[in-house]
């Protein structure tokens, strides 16, 4: 049985595309039942439609509070009775009532080596700090923003001539590798959240998550 999955997006959906491709290549046992965007007209919705996946828009600008938006978003998601909810470039902070409802079955991909650089503008912040490495983390979503247990990280080098754009591009190549991997671990029943830990094959993962070092590629 495939793992019923709903993907939340806000934009271009390149991570969504990586998941769709993994699904159609038989590389993952998730089944994307619906793609939901908080922004109308984004490229990710077209990607879903092209793949024959149902789309929904829950436009956050039409709600008077975060709570009201989250209630509608939750009702929309739960129509599909998903076992897994994937945030793929989803850009709205979620309320604790929402994240608690999906505890242990909601993943996010964040473009930094968490716990470094929670929040926004991560590539520029890593450059400004003079870091020699950067990367991306897949983690379970909890009420704490970008603070849930880490599952997998990919590390990339920062080159002297990098700007935020060139660095983001290098990071995104890794995003498209590690997100389908994490989804597949979950679908195979190998990955779960226990308390504030991510557990893979029965062992608690380190704070960083499983680390893939892409600096020598
Ligand atoms: N919500 C909770 N409770 N916990 C997490 O770990 C979450 C979350 C919601 C989104 C993704 C996250 C990221 O990977 C994510 C993780 C948006 C913002 C933000 O500041 C911060 C982190 C993330 C996503 N959003 C602004 C807001 O006011 C809006 C920004 C915009 O629309 O461009 O919600 O980085
Ligand atoms: C990705 O790089 C993802 O890591 C980042 O936004 C991009 C979305 O790209 N996510 C966040 O910054 C979450 N706050 P995509 O729409 O092409 O997948």
Short mmCIF file of C-alpha atoms and ligand atoms in Angstrom, two decimals:
data_model
loop_
_atom_site.label_atom_id
_atom_site.label_comp_id
_atom_site.label_asym_id
_atom_site.label_seq_id
_atom_site.Cartn_x
_atom_site.Cartn_y
_atom_site.Cartn_z
CA UNK A 1 0.00 0.00 0.00
CA UNK A 2 1.23 3.45 -0.93
CA UNK A 3 1.47 6.17 1.71
CA UNK A 4 -1.26 8.74 1.10
CA UNK A 5 0.46 12.13 0.98
CA UNK A 6 -0.58 15.76 0.66
CA UNK A 7 2.04 18.32 -0.44
CA UNK A 8 1.79 21.99 0.58
CA UNK A 9 3.50 24.58 -1.60
CA UNK A 10 3.71 28.36 -2.03
CA UNK A 11 5.76 28.75 -5.19
CA UNK A 12 7.72 27.15 -7.96
CA UNK A 13 7.42 23.60 -6.65
CA UNK A 14 10.78 22.21 -7.76
CA UNK A 15 10.80 20.01 -4.65
CA UNK A 16 7.26 18.93 -5.50
CA UNK A 17 8.56 18.02 -8.97
CA UNK A 18 11.34 15.90 -7.43
CA UNK A 19 8.70 14.04 -5.40
CA UNK A 20 6.44 13.59 -8.45
CA UNK A 21 9.39 12.26 -10.45
CA UNK A 22 10.36 9.84 -7.66
CA UNK A 23 6.76 8.67 -7.53
CA UNK A 24 6.51 8.06 -11.27
CA UNK A 25 9.94 6.36 -11.41
CA UNK A 26 8.84 3.97 -8.68
CA UNK A 27 11.55 5.34 -6.36
CA UNK A 28 9.13 6.11 -3.59
CA UNK A 29 6.01 4.49 -2.19
CA UNK A 30 4.25 7.79 -1.50
CA UNK A 31 1.10 8.58 -3.42
CA UNK A 32 0.48 12.34 -3.75
CA UNK A 33 -3.30 12.71 -3.40
CA UNK A 34 -3.39 16.49 -3.61
CA UNK A 35 -1.19 19.58 -3.86
CA UNK A 36 -2.36 22.59 -1.88
CA UNK A 37 -1.01 26.13 -2.31
CA UNK A 38 -1.64 29.20 -0.18
CA UNK A 39 -0.93 31.30 -3.27
CA UNK A 40 -3.02 31.14 -6.45
CA UNK A 41 -1.35 30.90 -9.84
CA UNK A 42 2.02 29.51 -8.79
CA UNK A 43 4.11 27.25 -11.03
CA UNK A 44 3.89 24.34 -8.58
CA UNK A 45 0.14 24.07 -9.22
CA UNK A 46 0.81 23.67 -12.95
CA UNK A 47 3.37 20.97 -12.21
CA UNK A 48 0.77 19.05 -10.19
CA UNK A 49 -1.91 19.41 -12.87
CA UNK A 50 0.52 18.16 -15.53
CA UNK A 51 1.14 15.10 -13.37
CA UNK A 52 -2.60 14.48 -13.03
CA UNK A 53 -2.71 15.44 -9.35
CA UNK A 54 -5.68 17.30 -7.83
CA UNK A 55 -4.88 20.85 -6.72
CA UNK A 56 -6.44 23.16 -4.17
CA UNK A 57 -5.78 26.78 -3.23
CA UNK A 58 -6.36 28.08 0.29
CA UNK A 59 -5.44 31.74 -0.12
CA UNK A 60 -4.16 33.03 3.22
CA UNK A 61 -4.95 36.64 2.27
CA UNK A 62 -8.68 35.84 2.47
CA UNK A 63 -8.50 34.97 6.20
CA UNK A 64 -8.48 37.40 9.06
CA UNK A 65 -6.17 35.40 11.32
CA UNK A 66 -3.55 32.63 11.18
CA UNK A 67 -5.92 30.45 13.22
CA UNK A 68 -8.77 30.86 10.72
CA UNK A 69 -6.44 30.08 7.79
CA UNK A 70 -5.05 27.00 9.52
CA UNK A 71 -8.55 25.65 10.28
CA UNK A 72 -9.47 25.86 6.58
CA UNK A 73 -6.11 24.43 5.51
CA UNK A 74 -6.52 21.50 7.91
CA UNK A 75 -10.06 20.78 6.68
CA UNK A 76 -8.81 20.85 3.08
CA UNK A 77 -5.91 18.50 3.82
CA UNK A 78 -7.98 16.07 5.88
CA UNK A 79 -10.43 15.48 3.00
CA UNK A 80 -7.63 13.26 1.66
CA UNK A 81 -6.95 11.45 4.96
CA UNK A 82 -3.19 11.63 4.42
CA UNK A 83 -0.68 9.59 6.39
CA UNK A 84 2.00 12.13 5.46
CA UNK A 85 1.97 15.90 4.87
CA UNK A 86 4.98 17.41 3.08
CA UNK A 87 5.84 21.13 3.18
CA UNK A 88 7.70 21.86 -0.06
CA UNK A 89 8.60 25.54 -0.13
CA UNK A 90 5.50 26.32 1.94
CA UNK A 91 5.96 29.85 3.31
CA UNK A 92 3.33 30.40 6.03
CA UNK A 93 4.13 29.90 9.72
CA UNK A 94 1.69 27.33 11.15
CA UNK A 95 -0.11 27.52 14.51
CA UNK A 96 0.56 24.94 17.26
CA UNK A 97 -3.00 23.56 16.91
CA UNK A 98 -2.16 22.75 13.29
CA UNK A 99 1.32 21.30 13.84
CA UNK A 100 0.12 19.20 16.81
CA UNK A 101 -2.61 17.65 14.66
CA UNK A 102 0.03 16.40 12.21
CA UNK A 103 2.75 15.58 14.78
CA UNK A 104 5.01 12.80 13.51
CA UNK A 105 3.53 12.89 10.01
CA UNK A 106 4.55 16.30 8.67
CA UNK A 107 7.93 17.03 7.06
CA UNK A 108 9.62 20.27 5.99
CA UNK A 109 12.72 21.03 3.95
CA UNK A 110 14.66 24.04 5.14
CA UNK A 111 17.61 25.53 3.24
CA UNK A 112 20.23 25.60 6.00
CA UNK A 113 22.17 23.27 8.24
CA UNK A 114 19.71 23.47 11.14
CA UNK A 115 19.88 24.51 13.93
CA UNK A 116 21.78 27.25 12.09
CA UNK A 117 19.70 29.91 10.30
CA UNK A 118 16.12 29.16 11.22
CA UNK A 119 13.64 31.41 9.39
CA UNK A 120 14.21 33.25 6.13
CA UNK A 121 17.07 34.48 3.87
CA UNK A 122 19.31 31.58 4.89
CA UNK A 123 21.70 31.69 1.92
CA UNK A 124 22.57 35.35 2.39
CA UNK A 125 22.97 34.84 6.14
CA UNK A 126 25.44 31.97 5.62
CA UNK A 127 27.42 34.14 3.18
CA UNK A 128 27.38 37.15 5.51
CA UNK A 129 28.66 34.99 8.36
CA UNK A 130 31.65 33.90 6.26
CA UNK A 131 30.74 30.21 6.57
CA UNK A 132 32.68 27.73 4.42
CA UNK A 133 29.75 25.33 4.21
CA UNK A 134 25.99 25.49 3.91
CA UNK A 135 23.23 23.06 3.12
CA UNK A 136 19.71 21.85 3.64
CA UNK A 137 17.79 19.93 6.26
CA UNK A 138 14.67 17.76 6.17
CA UNK A 139 12.98 17.73 9.57
CA UNK A 140 9.73 16.79 11.28
CA UNK A 141 7.53 19.85 11.78
CA UNK A 142 6.67 20.83 15.35
CA UNK A 143 5.25 24.05 16.80
CA UNK A 144 8.78 25.45 17.06
CA UNK A 145 9.67 27.07 13.73
CA UNK A 146 12.33 24.99 11.95
CA UNK A 147 12.93 23.37 15.36
CA UNK A 148 11.55 19.84 15.02
CA UNK A 149 13.88 16.81 14.97
CA UNK A 150 16.24 16.61 11.99
CA UNK A 151 16.03 13.65 9.63
CA UNK A 152 18.61 14.27 6.93
CA UNK A 153 21.07 17.01 6.01
CA UNK A 154 23.09 17.59 2.86
CA UNK A 155 26.23 19.71 3.17
CA UNK A 156 27.52 21.80 0.25
CA UNK A 157 30.64 23.97 -0.02
CA UNK A 158 30.47 27.77 -0.08
CA UNK A 159 32.82 29.03 -2.78
CA UNK A 160 34.56 32.40 -2.61
CA UNK A 161 32.70 33.72 -5.66
CA UNK A 162 29.24 32.60 -4.48
CA UNK A 163 26.26 34.90 -4.17
CA UNK A 164 22.90 33.96 -2.64
CA UNK A 165 21.61 32.82 -6.02
CA UNK A 166 24.52 30.56 -6.95
CA UNK A 167 24.54 29.08 -3.47
CA UNK A 168 20.77 28.47 -3.50
CA UNK A 169 21.15 26.63 -6.79
CA UNK A 170 23.80 24.31 -5.34
CA UNK A 171 21.65 23.69 -2.25
CA UNK A 172 18.54 22.99 -4.33
CA UNK A 173 20.28 20.23 -6.29
CA UNK A 174 20.72 18.46 -2.95
CA UNK A 175 17.13 19.25 -1.88
CA UNK A 176 15.86 17.30 -4.85
CA UNK A 177 17.90 14.28 -3.76
CA UNK A 178 17.27 14.21 -0.03
CA UNK A 179 13.53 15.04 0.07
CA UNK A 180 12.45 11.98 -1.95
CA UNK A 181 14.84 9.88 0.21
CA UNK A 182 13.25 11.05 3.45
CA UNK A 183 9.75 10.54 2.01
CA UNK A 184 10.70 7.01 1.00
CA UNK A 185 12.07 6.21 4.48
CA UNK A 186 8.75 7.37 5.93
CA UNK A 187 6.72 5.39 3.37
CA UNK A 188 8.71 2.24 4.11
CA UNK A 189 7.92 2.62 7.80
CA UNK A 190 11.62 3.06 8.62
CA UNK A 191 11.27 6.64 9.91
CA UNK A 192 9.22 8.00 12.77
CA UNK A 193 9.24 10.76 15.39
CA UNK A 194 9.51 9.72 19.05
CA UNK A 195 9.29 12.64 21.47
CA UNK A 196 11.72 15.19 20.08
CA UNK A 197 13.81 12.62 18.23
CA UNK A 198 13.76 11.32 14.69
CA UNK A 199 14.17 7.54 14.65
CA UNK A 200 15.46 5.63 11.61
CA UNK A 201 15.44 1.83 11.58
CA UNK A 202 14.92 1.81 15.35
CA UNK A 203 17.86 4.11 16.18
CA UNK A 204 17.67 7.72 17.29
CA UNK A 205 19.29 9.92 14.64
CA UNK A 206 21.96 12.42 15.75
CA UNK A 207 20.94 16.07 16.25
CA UNK A 208 22.06 16.85 12.70
CA UNK A 209 20.06 13.96 11.25
CA UNK A 210 21.64 11.59 8.74
CA UNK A 211 24.39 13.64 7.05
CA UNK A 212 25.22 13.49 3.36
CA UNK A 213 28.37 15.45 2.59
CA UNK A 214 28.24 16.71 -1.01
CA UNK A 215 31.38 18.84 -0.70
CA UNK A 216 33.65 16.45 -2.59
CA UNK A 217 31.31 15.99 -5.58
N1 LIG B 1 5.36 26.22 11.13
C1 LIG B 1 5.73 25.66 12.28
N2 LIG B 1 4.94 25.81 13.33
N3 LIG B 1 6.88 24.97 12.42
C2 LIG B 1 7.72 24.85 11.38
O1 LIG B 1 8.85 24.18 11.52
C3 LIG B 1 7.39 25.45 10.13
C4 LIG B 1 6.17 26.12 10.05
C5 LIG B 1 5.78 26.75 8.85
C6 LIG B 1 6.61 26.74 7.77
C7 LIG B 1 8.79 26.26 6.71
C8 LIG B 1 9.86 27.31 7.12
C9 LIG B 1 11.17 27.14 6.39
O2 LIG B 1 11.56 26.03 6.00
C10 LIG B 1 7.85 26.10 7.86
C11 LIG B 1 8.23 25.44 9.02
C12 LIG B 1 7.98 30.51 6.42
C13 LIG B 1 8.50 31.37 7.37
C14 LIG B 1 7.99 32.78 7.50
O3 LIG B 1 8.57 33.58 8.20
C15 LIG B 1 9.47 30.88 8.24
C16 LIG B 1 9.89 29.56 8.13
C17 LIG B 1 9.36 28.71 7.17
C18 LIG B 1 8.40 29.19 6.32
N4 LIG B 1 6.85 33.12 6.83
C19 LIG B 1 6.19 34.42 6.86
C20 LIG B 1 4.93 34.38 7.76
O4 LIG B 1 4.58 35.45 8.27
C21 LIG B 1 5.71 34.83 5.49
C22 LIG B 1 6.80 34.89 4.46
C23 LIG B 1 6.28 34.94 3.03
O5 LIG B 1 5.06 34.80 2.80
O6 LIG B 1 7.13 35.08 2.12
O7 LIG B 1 4.29 33.32 7.89
O8 LIG B 1 11.91 28.13 6.26
C1 LIG B 2 13.43 25.63 -1.51
O1 LIG B 2 14.76 26.00 -1.71
C2 LIG B 2 13.17 25.40 -0.04
O2 LIG B 2 14.26 24.89 0.66
C3 LIG B 2 12.86 26.77 0.42
O3 LIG B 2 12.20 27.43 -0.63
C4 LIG B 2 12.51 26.79 -1.86
C5 LIG B 2 11.24 26.33 -2.49
O4 LIG B 2 11.51 25.89 -3.77
N1 LIG B 2 12.01 26.70 1.53
C6 LIG B 2 11.90 27.67 2.38
O5 LIG B 2 12.58 28.67 2.34
C7 LIG B 2 10.85 27.45 3.40
N2 LIG B 2 10.72 28.64 4.16
P1 LIG B 2 10.46 25.05 -4.57
O6 LIG B 2 9.12 25.76 -4.47
O7 LIG B 2 10.99 25.12 -5.99
O8 LIG B 2 10.43 23.65 -4.03
#
